[in-house]
mmCIF file of C-alpha atoms and ligand atoms in Angstrom:
data_model
loop_
_atom_site.group_PDB
_atom_site.id
_atom_site.type_symbol
_atom_site.label_atom_id
_atom_site.label_comp_id
_atom_site.label_asym_id
_atom_site.label_seq_id
_atom_site.Cartn_x
_atom_site.Cartn_y
_atom_site.Cartn_z
ATOM 1 C CA MET A 3 25.948 12.158 20.706
ATOM 2 C CA PRO A 4 24.239 15.355 19.423
ATOM 3 C CA TYR A 5 21.259 15.146 17.068
ATOM 4 C CA PRO A 6 22.189 15.149 13.375
ATOM 5 C CA GLN A 7 22.029 18.641 11.792
ATOM 6 C CA ARG A 8 20.434 17.286 8.674
ATOM 7 C CA ILE A 9 18.219 14.249 8.074
ATOM 8 C CA ARG A 10 17.575 12.649 4.724
ATOM 9 C CA ILE A 11 13.977 11.552 4.303
ATOM 10 C CA VAL A 12 13.275 8.682 1.925
ATOM 11 C CA GLU A 13 9.651 9.048 0.837
ATOM 12 C CA VAL A 14 8.135 5.590 0.428
ATOM 13 C CA GLY A 15 4.462 6.500 -0.105
ATOM 14 C CA PRO A 16 4.326 5.732 -3.852
ATOM 15 C CA ARG A 17 5.603 2.206 -3.098
ATOM 16 C CA ASP A 18 5.047 1.142 0.509
ATOM 17 C CA GLY A 19 1.930 3.299 0.684
ATOM 18 C CA LEU A 20 0.223 2.421 -2.575
ATOM 19 C CA GLN A 21 1.163 -1.287 -2.450
ATOM 20 C CA ASN A 22 -1.356 -1.648 0.335
ATOM 21 C CA GLU A 23 -4.218 0.437 -0.998
ATOM 22 C CA PRO A 24 -7.191 -1.754 -1.944
ATOM 23 C CA GLN A 25 -7.840 -0.091 -5.306
ATOM 24 C CA ALA A 26 -5.369 0.099 -8.155
ATOM 25 C CA VAL A 27 -4.024 3.576 -8.775
ATOM 26 C CA SER A 28 -3.413 4.639 -12.376
ATOM 27 C CA VAL A 29 0.092 5.056 -13.747
ATOM 28 C CA GLU A 30 -0.725 8.726 -14.347
ATOM 29 C CA THR A 31 -1.633 9.335 -10.697
ATOM 30 C CA ARG A 32 1.428 7.413 -9.453
ATOM 31 C CA VAL A 33 3.667 9.538 -11.681
ATOM 32 C CA GLU A 34 2.029 12.761 -10.521
ATOM 33 C CA LEU A 35 2.410 11.713 -6.865
ATOM 34 C CA ILE A 36 6.120 11.037 -7.293
ATOM 35 C CA GLU A 37 6.689 14.308 -9.160
ATOM 36 C CA ARG A 38 4.781 16.324 -6.526
ATOM 37 C CA LEU A 39 6.806 14.712 -3.716
ATOM 38 C CA ALA A 40 10.091 15.487 -5.457
ATOM 39 C CA ALA A 41 8.899 19.068 -6.021
ATOM 40 C CA ALA A 42 8.163 19.343 -2.276
ATOM 41 C CA GLY A 43 11.891 18.790 -1.691
ATOM 42 C CA LEU A 44 12.119 15.094 -0.856
ATOM 43 C CA PRO A 45 15.596 13.926 -1.862
ATOM 44 C CA ALA A 46 14.521 10.316 -2.523
ATOM 45 C CA VAL A 47 11.118 9.054 -3.623
ATOM 46 C CA GLU A 48 10.623 5.298 -3.886
ATOM 47 C CA ALA A 49 8.932 4.944 -7.238
ATOM 48 C CA GLY A 50 7.721 1.335 -7.445
ATOM 49 C CA ALA A 51 8.514 -2.355 -7.138
ATOM 50 C CA PHE A 52 9.586 -4.862 -9.790
ATOM 51 C CA VAL A 53 7.921 -7.766 -8.007
ATOM 52 C CA SER A 54 5.453 -10.357 -9.230
ATOM 53 C CA PRO A 55 2.120 -8.656 -10.070
ATOM 54 C CA LYS A 56 0.438 -11.843 -8.824
ATOM 55 C CA TRP A 57 1.881 -11.159 -5.372
ATOM 56 C CA VAL A 58 1.430 -7.375 -5.300
ATOM 57 C CA PRO A 59 -0.889 -6.228 -8.120
ATOM 58 C CA GLN A 60 -0.738 -2.588 -6.973
ATOM 59 C CA MET A 61 2.892 -2.368 -8.103
ATOM 60 C CA ALA A 62 2.230 -3.666 -11.629
ATOM 61 C CA ASP A 63 3.345 -1.234 -14.341
ATOM 62 C CA SER A 64 6.220 0.134 -12.271
ATOM 63 C CA ASP A 65 8.167 0.156 -15.549
ATOM 64 C CA ALA A 66 5.652 2.569 -17.089
ATOM 65 C CA VAL A 67 5.815 4.745 -13.964
ATOM 66 C CA LEU A 68 9.610 5.013 -14.135
ATOM 67 C CA GLN A 69 9.595 5.652 -17.861
ATOM 68 C CA ARG A 70 6.993 8.419 -17.751
ATOM 69 C CA LEU A 71 8.488 10.210 -14.785
ATOM 70 C CA THR A 72 10.082 13.606 -15.311
ATOM 71 C CA ARG A 73 13.073 13.259 -13.014
ATOM 72 C CA LYS A 74 14.190 16.162 -10.889
ATOM 73 C CA PRO A 75 17.980 16.435 -10.947
ATOM 74 C CA GLY A 76 19.490 15.386 -7.629
ATOM 75 C CA THR A 77 16.447 13.317 -6.594
ATOM 76 C CA ALA A 78 16.797 9.525 -6.271
ATOM 77 C CA TYR A 79 13.991 7.224 -7.417
ATOM 78 C CA PRO A 80 14.761 3.779 -5.934
ATOM 79 C CA VAL A 81 12.645 0.722 -6.783
ATOM 80 C CA LEU A 82 12.281 -2.636 -5.030
ATOM 81 C CA VAL A 83 13.826 -5.630 -6.783
ATOM 82 C CA PRO A 84 13.490 -9.190 -5.383
ATOM 83 C CA ASN A 85 15.431 -11.196 -7.990
ATOM 84 C CA LEU A 86 17.272 -11.115 -11.325
ATOM 85 C CA LYS A 87 14.030 -10.997 -13.291
ATOM 86 C CA GLY A 88 13.073 -7.856 -11.392
ATOM 87 C CA LEU A 89 16.530 -6.366 -11.923
ATOM 88 C CA GLU A 90 16.347 -6.909 -15.662
ATOM 89 C CA ALA A 91 12.987 -5.154 -15.843
ATOM 90 C CA ALA A 92 14.117 -2.317 -13.559
ATOM 91 C CA LEU A 93 17.220 -1.685 -15.644
ATOM 92 C CA ALA A 94 15.211 -1.740 -18.869
ATOM 93 C CA ALA A 95 12.911 0.906 -17.371
ATOM 94 C CA GLY A 96 15.860 3.130 -16.487
ATOM 95 C CA ALA A 97 16.224 2.544 -12.725
ATOM 96 C CA GLU A 98 19.330 4.136 -11.234
ATOM 97 C CA GLU A 99 18.857 2.780 -7.729
ATOM 98 C CA ILE A 100 17.358 -0.466 -6.481
ATOM 99 C CA ALA A 101 16.488 -1.866 -3.072
ATOM 100 C CA ILE A 102 16.775 -5.522 -2.186
ATOM 101 C CA PHE A 103 14.552 -6.563 0.676
ATOM 102 C CA GLY A 104 15.153 -9.323 3.191
ATOM 103 C CA ALA A 105 13.858 -10.067 6.657
ATOM 104 C CA ALA A 106 15.094 -10.945 10.105
ATOM 105 C CA SER A 107 12.281 -13.489 10.473
ATOM 106 C CA GLU A 108 12.141 -16.833 8.660
ATOM 107 C CA SER A 109 8.342 -16.963 8.570
ATOM 108 C CA PHE A 110 7.976 -13.443 7.217
ATOM 109 C CA SER A 111 10.618 -14.114 4.574
ATOM 110 C CA ARG A 112 8.644 -17.122 3.337
ATOM 111 C CA LYS A 113 5.321 -15.250 3.295
ATOM 112 C CA ASN A 114 6.796 -12.171 1.618
ATOM 113 C CA ILE A 115 9.254 -13.526 -0.932
ATOM 114 C CA ASN A 116 8.664 -17.280 -0.787
ATOM 115 C CA CYS A 117 12.087 -18.360 0.454
ATOM 116 C CA SER A 118 14.157 -18.649 3.631
ATOM 117 C CA VAL A 119 16.382 -15.828 4.861
ATOM 118 C CA ALA A 120 19.514 -17.696 3.719
ATOM 119 C CA GLU A 121 17.997 -18.391 0.282
ATOM 120 C CA SER A 122 17.022 -14.737 -0.060
ATOM 121 C CA LEU A 123 20.597 -13.634 0.581
ATOM 122 C CA GLU A 124 21.830 -16.113 -2.037
ATOM 123 C CA ARG A 125 19.251 -14.710 -4.453
ATOM 124 C CA PHE A 126 20.261 -11.107 -3.707
ATOM 125 C CA ALA A 127 23.996 -11.703 -4.236
ATOM 126 C CA PRO A 128 23.926 -11.760 -8.062
ATOM 127 C CA VAL A 129 21.275 -9.025 -8.126
ATOM 128 C CA ALA A 130 23.503 -6.691 -6.101
ATOM 129 C CA ALA A 131 26.653 -7.681 -7.998
ATOM 130 C CA GLN A 132 25.078 -7.058 -11.414
ATOM 131 C CA ALA A 133 23.509 -3.793 -10.321
ATOM 132 C CA LEU A 134 26.732 -2.478 -8.797
ATOM 133 C CA GLY A 135 28.618 -3.585 -11.911
ATOM 134 C CA GLN A 136 26.364 -1.276 -13.942
ATOM 135 C CA GLY A 137 26.777 1.673 -11.597
ATOM 136 C CA ILE A 138 23.363 1.215 -9.949
ATOM 137 C CA ARG A 139 23.160 2.031 -6.249
ATOM 138 C CA VAL A 140 21.831 -0.735 -4.016
ATOM 139 C CA ARG A 141 19.938 -0.180 -0.787
ATOM 140 C CA GLY A 142 19.067 -2.999 1.603
ATOM 141 C CA TYR A 143 15.914 -3.455 3.674
ATOM 142 C CA ILE A 144 15.389 -5.739 6.628
ATOM 143 C CA SER A 145 11.793 -6.374 7.672
ATOM 144 C CA CYS A 146 10.459 -7.342 11.090
ATOM 145 C CA VAL A 147 13.356 -5.798 13.001
ATOM 146 C CA LEU A 148 11.237 -5.054 16.079
ATOM 147 C CA GLY A 149 8.760 -7.917 15.872
ATOM 148 C CA CYS A 150 7.188 -10.352 13.434
ATOM 149 C CA PRO A 151 3.479 -10.995 12.822
ATOM 150 C CA TYR A 152 4.154 -14.756 12.807
ATOM 151 C CA GLU A 153 7.070 -15.221 15.244
ATOM 152 C CA GLY A 154 6.650 -12.398 17.770
ATOM 153 C CA GLU A 155 9.886 -11.073 19.232
ATOM 154 C CA ILE A 156 12.972 -10.870 17.043
ATOM 155 C CA ALA A 157 16.438 -10.760 18.610
ATOM 156 C CA PRO A 158 18.487 -7.658 17.686
ATOM 157 C CA ARG A 159 21.386 -10.016 16.999
ATOM 158 C CA ALA A 160 19.382 -11.766 14.244
ATOM 159 C CA VAL A 161 18.835 -8.373 12.599
ATOM 160 C CA ALA A 162 22.526 -7.493 12.943
ATOM 161 C CA GLU A 163 23.498 -10.753 11.195
ATOM 162 C CA VAL A 164 21.304 -9.984 8.175
ATOM 163 C CA ALA A 165 22.572 -6.385 8.152
ATOM 164 C CA ALA A 166 26.162 -7.634 8.024
ATOM 165 C CA GLU A 167 25.298 -9.878 5.053
ATOM 166 C CA LEU A 168 23.578 -7.051 3.149
ATOM 167 C CA ASP A 169 26.574 -4.849 3.887
ATOM 168 C CA GLN A 170 28.833 -7.541 2.409
ATOM 169 C CA LEU A 171 26.699 -7.554 -0.740
ATOM 170 C CA GLY A 172 27.503 -3.858 -1.211
ATOM 171 C CA CYS A 173 24.391 -2.066 0.047
ATOM 172 C CA TYR A 174 25.230 1.592 0.661
ATOM 173 C CA GLU A 175 22.582 1.774 3.366
ATOM 174 C CA ILE A 176 20.508 -0.659 5.406
ATOM 175 C CA SER A 177 16.949 0.342 6.230
ATOM 176 C CA LEU A 178 15.593 -1.212 9.416
ATOM 177 C CA GLY A 179 11.887 -1.980 8.985
ATOM 178 C CA ASP A 180 9.542 -2.152 11.942
ATOM 179 C CA THR A 181 7.078 -3.725 9.549
ATOM 180 C CA ILE A 182 4.256 -4.178 12.058
ATOM 181 C CA GLY A 183 5.004 -1.126 14.185
ATOM 182 C CA THR A 184 5.252 -2.964 17.504
ATOM 183 C CA GLY A 185 8.558 -1.352 18.517
ATOM 184 C CA THR A 186 9.003 1.017 21.440
ATOM 185 C CA PRO A 187 11.782 3.595 21.965
ATOM 186 C CA LEU A 188 14.193 1.664 24.177
ATOM 187 C CA ALA A 189 13.852 -1.479 22.049
ATOM 188 C CA ALA A 190 14.542 0.653 18.950
ATOM 189 C CA GLN A 191 17.679 2.040 20.601
ATOM 190 C CA ARG A 192 18.899 -1.429 21.637
ATOM 191 C CA LEU A 193 18.329 -2.614 18.080
ATOM 192 C CA VAL A 194 20.276 0.254 16.506
ATOM 193 C CA GLU A 195 23.132 -0.143 18.996
ATOM 194 C CA THR A 196 23.396 -3.855 18.201
ATOM 195 C CA VAL A 197 23.206 -3.422 14.428
ATOM 196 C CA ALA A 198 25.732 -0.556 14.581
ATOM 197 C CA GLU A 199 28.306 -3.079 15.811
ATOM 198 C CA GLN A 200 28.138 -4.508 12.258
ATOM 199 C CA VAL A 201 27.241 -1.523 10.047
ATOM 200 C CA PRO A 202 28.182 2.078 10.925
ATOM 201 C CA ILE A 203 25.252 4.075 12.238
ATOM 202 C CA GLU A 204 25.625 6.672 9.452
ATOM 203 C CA ARG A 205 24.632 3.912 7.018
ATOM 204 C CA LEU A 206 21.477 2.846 8.853
ATOM 205 C CA ALA A 207 17.978 4.122 8.082
ATOM 206 C CA ALA A 208 14.862 3.888 10.250
ATOM 207 C CA HIS A 209 11.745 2.590 8.486
ATOM 208 C CA PHE A 210 9.052 2.577 11.132
ATOM 209 C CA HIS A 211 5.376 1.793 10.708
ATOM 210 C CA ASN A 212 2.927 3.440 13.064
ATOM 211 C CA THR A 213 0.520 0.619 13.963
ATOM 212 C CA TYR A 214 0.827 1.221 17.718
ATOM 213 C CA GLY A 215 1.402 4.977 17.474
ATOM 214 C CA GLN A 216 5.052 4.640 18.526
ATOM 215 C CA ALA A 217 6.827 5.573 15.317
ATOM 216 C CA LEU A 218 7.686 9.215 16.120
ATOM 217 C CA ALA A 219 8.875 8.309 19.618
ATOM 218 C CA ASN A 220 10.990 5.513 18.145
ATOM 219 C CA LEU A 221 12.434 7.855 15.537
ATOM 220 C CA HIS A 222 13.311 10.421 18.169
ATOM 221 C CA ALA A 223 15.057 7.691 20.158
ATOM 222 C CA VAL A 224 17.205 6.533 17.237
ATOM 223 C CA ILE A 225 18.097 9.950 15.857
ATOM 224 C CA ALA A 226 19.407 10.744 19.333
ATOM 225 C CA LEU A 227 21.888 7.914 18.662
ATOM 226 C CA GLY A 228 22.901 9.393 15.293
ATOM 227 C CA VAL A 229 20.584 7.760 12.735
ATOM 228 C CA ALA A 230 20.272 10.381 9.979
ATOM 229 C CA THR A 231 18.009 8.722 7.387
ATOM 230 C CA ILE A 232 14.285 8.213 7.900
ATOM 231 C CA ASP A 233 11.812 6.422 5.624
ATOM 232 C CA SER A 234 8.268 7.775 5.771
ATOM 233 C CA SER A 235 5.107 7.900 3.726
ATOM 234 C CA VAL A 236 3.085 10.953 2.745
ATOM 235 C CA ALA A 237 -0.248 11.036 4.608
ATOM 236 C CA GLY A 238 0.845 7.855 6.412
ATOM 237 C CA LEU A 239 -0.318 5.777 3.453
ATOM 238 C CA GLY A 240 0.373 2.097 3.456
ATOM 239 C CA GLY A 241 0.961 -1.039 5.420
ATOM 240 C CA CYS A 242 2.231 -4.379 4.214
ATOM 241 C CA PRO A 243 0.234 -7.035 2.343
ATOM 242 C CA TYR A 244 2.165 -9.793 4.139
ATOM 243 C CA ALA A 245 1.865 -8.311 7.634
ATOM 244 C CA PRO A 246 -1.826 -8.489 8.629
ATOM 245 C CA GLY A 247 -2.952 -5.490 10.657
ATOM 246 C CA ALA A 248 0.157 -3.428 9.929
ATOM 247 C CA ALA A 249 -0.607 0.268 9.550
ATOM 248 C CA GLY A 250 1.177 2.634 7.219
ATOM 249 C CA ASN A 251 4.606 4.086 7.662
ATOM 250 C CA VAL A 252 4.999 7.052 9.923
ATOM 251 C CA ALA A 253 3.584 10.066 8.033
ATOM 252 C CA THR A 254 6.171 12.253 6.316
ATOM 253 C CA GLU A 255 4.236 15.365 7.445
ATOM 254 C CA ASP A 256 4.624 14.293 11.108
ATOM 255 C CA VAL A 257 8.341 13.607 10.672
ATOM 256 C CA VAL A 258 9.013 16.943 8.953
ATOM 257 C CA TYR A 259 7.054 18.855 11.605
ATOM 258 C CA MET A 260 9.034 17.197 14.409
ATOM 259 C CA LEU A 261 12.389 17.785 12.696
ATOM 260 C CA ASN A 262 11.496 21.419 11.885
ATOM 261 C CA GLY A 263 10.850 21.914 15.593
ATOM 262 C CA MET A 264 14.284 20.464 16.377
ATOM 263 C CA ASP A 265 16.004 22.750 13.813
ATOM 264 C CA ILE A 266 17.101 19.674 11.868
ATOM 265 C CA GLU A 267 17.229 20.395 8.135
ATOM 266 C CA THR A 268 15.354 18.166 5.675
ATOM 267 C CA GLY A 269 14.937 20.419 2.632
ATOM 268 C CA VAL A 270 11.213 19.559 2.594
ATOM 269 C CA ASP A 271 8.507 22.225 2.233
ATOM 270 C CA LEU A 272 5.877 21.115 4.755
ATOM 271 C CA GLU A 273 2.977 23.052 3.200
ATOM 272 C CA ARG A 274 3.649 21.631 -0.239
ATOM 273 C CA LEU A 275 4.022 18.144 1.198
ATOM 274 C CA ALA A 276 0.745 18.417 3.123
ATOM 275 C CA GLU A 277 -1.046 19.641 -0.017
ATOM 276 C CA THR A 278 0.304 16.578 -1.855
ATOM 277 C CA GLY A 279 -0.973 14.374 0.971
ATOM 278 C CA ARG A 280 -4.452 15.902 0.699
ATOM 279 C CA TRP A 281 -4.393 15.505 -3.074
ATOM 280 C CA ILE A 282 -3.475 11.786 -3.064
ATOM 281 C CA CYS A 283 -6.003 11.132 -0.295
ATOM 282 C CA ARG A 284 -8.725 12.713 -2.426
ATOM 283 C CA GLN A 285 -7.718 10.364 -5.269
ATOM 284 C CA LEU A 286 -7.908 7.402 -2.885
ATOM 285 C CA GLY A 287 -11.101 8.522 -1.155
ATOM 286 C CA ARG A 288 -9.558 8.449 2.296
ATOM 287 C CA GLU A 289 -8.387 10.833 5.004
ATOM 288 C CA PRO A 290 -4.690 11.573 5.638
ATOM 289 C CA ASN A 291 -3.342 9.319 8.354
ATOM 290 C CA SER A 292 -1.280 12.144 9.823
ATOM 291 C CA GLN A 293 -1.995 14.286 12.854
ATOM 292 C CA VAL A 294 0.038 17.146 11.399
ATOM 293 C CA ALA A 295 -1.798 16.982 8.056
ATOM 294 C CA ARG A 296 -5.134 17.119 9.865
ATOM 295 C CA ALA A 297 -4.033 20.017 12.085
ATOM 296 C CA LEU A 298 -2.733 21.995 9.107
ATOM 297 C CA ALA A 299 -5.953 21.383 7.169
ATOM 298 C CA ALA A 300 -8.043 22.514 10.153
ATOM 299 C CA ARG A 301 -5.904 25.653 10.513
ATOM 300 C CA GLU A 302 -6.340 26.450 6.824
ATOM 301 C CA GLU A 303 -10.084 25.952 7.012
ATOM 302 C CA LYS A 304 -10.307 28.234 10.031
ATOM 303 C CA GLY A 305 -8.109 30.802 8.260
ATOM 304 C CA SER A 306 -10.282 30.791 5.158
ATOM 305 C CA SER A 307 -13.510 31.039 7.173
ATOM 306 C CA HIS A 308 -12.120 34.250 8.807
ATOM 307 C CA ALA A 309 -11.216 35.686 5.416
HETATM 308 P P1 LIG B 412 7.790 -17.101 -6.498
HETATM 309 O O1 LIG B 412 6.368 -17.499 -6.781
HETATM 310 O O2 LIG B 412 8.593 -17.966 -5.571
HETATM 311 O O3 LIG B 412 8.627 -16.837 -7.830
HETATM 312 O O4 LIG B 412 7.758 -15.636 -5.929
HETATM 313 P P2 LIG B 412 8.997 -17.678 -9.072
HETATM 314 O O5 LIG B 412 10.376 -17.311 -9.439
HETATM 315 O O6 LIG B 412 8.653 -19.130 -8.840
HETATM 316 O O7 LIG B 412 8.005 -17.094 -10.177
HETATM 317 C C1 LIG B 412 6.600 -17.235 -10.097
HETATM 318 C C2 LIG B 412 5.939 -16.294 -11.118
HETATM 319 O O8 LIG B 412 6.274 -14.926 -10.811
HETATM 320 C C3 LIG B 412 6.433 -16.522 -12.540
HETATM 321 O O9 LIG B 412 5.375 -16.158 -13.391
HETATM 322 C C4 LIG B 412 7.536 -15.510 -12.697
HETATM 323 O O10 LIG B 412 7.761 -15.142 -14.007
HETATM 324 C C5 LIG B 412 6.972 -14.347 -11.918
HETATM 325 P P3 LIG B 412 4.385 -17.259 -14.012
HETATM 326 O O11 LIG B 412 5.285 -18.216 -14.721
HETATM 327 O O12 LIG B 412 3.662 -17.880 -12.841
HETATM 328 O O13 LIG B 412 3.471 -16.457 -14.886
HETATM 329 N N1 LIG B 412 8.025 -13.475 -11.377
HETATM 330 C C6 LIG B 412 8.059 -12.143 -11.560
HETATM 331 N N2 LIG B 412 7.235 -11.299 -12.204
HETATM 332 C C7 LIG B 412 7.575 -9.989 -12.211
HETATM 333 N N3 LIG B 412 8.655 -9.490 -11.560
HETATM 334 C C8 LIG B 412 9.491 -10.305 -10.902
HETATM 335 C C9 LIG B 412 9.199 -11.693 -10.884
HETATM 336 N N4 LIG B 412 9.800 -12.752 -10.312
HETATM 337 C C10 LIG B 412 9.087 -13.826 -10.628
HETATM 338 N N5 LIG B 412 10.542 -9.799 -10.257
HETATM 339 C C11 LIG B 412 8.774 -13.462 -5.696
HETATM 340 C C12 LIG B 412 8.943 -14.963 -5.551
HETATM 341 C C13 LIG B 412 9.944 -12.807 -4.992
HETATM 342 C C14 LIG B 412 8.739 -13.093 -7.166
HETATM 343 C C15 LIG B 412 7.411 -13.054 -5.045
HETATM 344 O O14 LIG B 412 7.369 -13.606 -3.773
HETATM 345 C C16 LIG B 412 7.231 -11.567 -4.952
HETATM 346 O O15 LIG B 412 7.098 -10.876 -5.955
HETATM 347 N N6 LIG B 412 7.178 -11.033 -3.706
HETATM 348 C C17 LIG B 412 7.093 -9.600 -3.506
HETATM 349 C C18 LIG B 412 6.431 -9.316 -2.207
HETATM 350 C C19 LIG B 412 6.390 -7.829 -1.976
HETATM 351 O O16 LIG B 412 6.564 -6.998 -2.860
HETATM 352 N N7 LIG B 412 6.124 -7.453 -0.701
HETATM 353 C C20 LIG B 412 6.025 -6.087 -0.319
HETATM 354 C C21 LIG B 412 7.344 -5.388 -0.285
HETATM 355 S S1 LIG B 412 8.316 -5.740 1.194
HETATM 356 C C22 LIG B 412 7.782 -4.584 2.330
HETATM 357 O O17 LIG B 412 6.813 -3.921 2.104
HETATM 358 C C23 LIG B 412 8.597 -4.349 3.560
HETATM 359 C C24 LIG B 412 9.394 -3.053 3.525
HETATM 360 O O18 LIG B 412 8.554 -1.937 3.341
HETATM 361 C C25 LIG B 412 10.189 -2.865 4.829
HETATM 362 C C26 LIG B 412 9.331 -3.033 6.077
HETATM 363 O O19 LIG B 412 8.337 -2.329 6.241
HETATM 364 O O20 LIG B 412 9.687 -3.912 6.855
HETATM 365 C C27 LIG B 412 10.402 -3.076 2.366
HETATM 366 MG MG1 LIG B 413 7.458 -0.901 4.975
#
């Protein structure tokens, strides 16, 4: 199978990234981050999470973020929703796309959303039905697809079963989360091949964290099979509060650089993206967790010192 000609990048930094930053980030900064990412050409920017602020305080005020956002036509701004209470709040704030998020691991499901995998699917059913009934698009996530912090290895078949259930609920796409970044390329391929027996590969997304430095290799392996949607986080921000030791998502800068080199279109302006990464890192007082961002910054510094 040839590589896809175009890949859709779902930018998850303002949600998956910021949910794991130790300090709270103001609504104003969150809004500016989302707007800058959309302006850099990202077709989807995850804007927040309507979860309990006791569980994830960093995502409090996601309603204010959505309401204050100046939306760029054609850009999607999905938000995480765990239950009907979250759906109600997301709809009131003007969400047009939501993501429900389950797991392939029982222990992770309990730690993350306080219920079993089966209970979570029961909980998601009315959420998805009500959202779809109101013309809201629903995306599905599965966590721990290539390993669990509490249970270790996860069978690809267990992931495929959850994917089939989310598909039944009406999710237009299923995002496969290597939450703790333990996956390696051949395991990622076996996973995608198994899940694709249940959900067509064109409707699968790869959501890989980079804890073990394998995310780009894993992405390359799955796009070779035809996966054409990638979740990533500007400057590699993030991690997961319920997955100790998990690093951020693969950096969007690194993904765009790799895809540019493969002549795969993304619509993203790498320079503008990298500038946004540097900007949010300055706000957070940290360095970009992206090799490409660091290389571009070094090149710019060298360029300006010659000027
Ligand atoms: P619970 O404690 O079982 O819920 O938590 P509950 O229904 O018993 O309610 C407890 C309290 O939470 C009540 O408030 C509710 O009103 C409130 P109290 O009476 O104590 O004051 N509550 C809510 N508040 C705001 N929004 C809501 C909401 N629901 C209840 N929607 C619950 C269950 C699902 C709420 C909780 O476990 C939760 O919020 N979990 C979210 C965890 C989370 O956001 N994790 C990170 C995202 S997942 C991820 O990062 C992985 C991913 O990136 C993919 C990958 O990498 O693998 C997607
Ligand atoms: Mg994640």
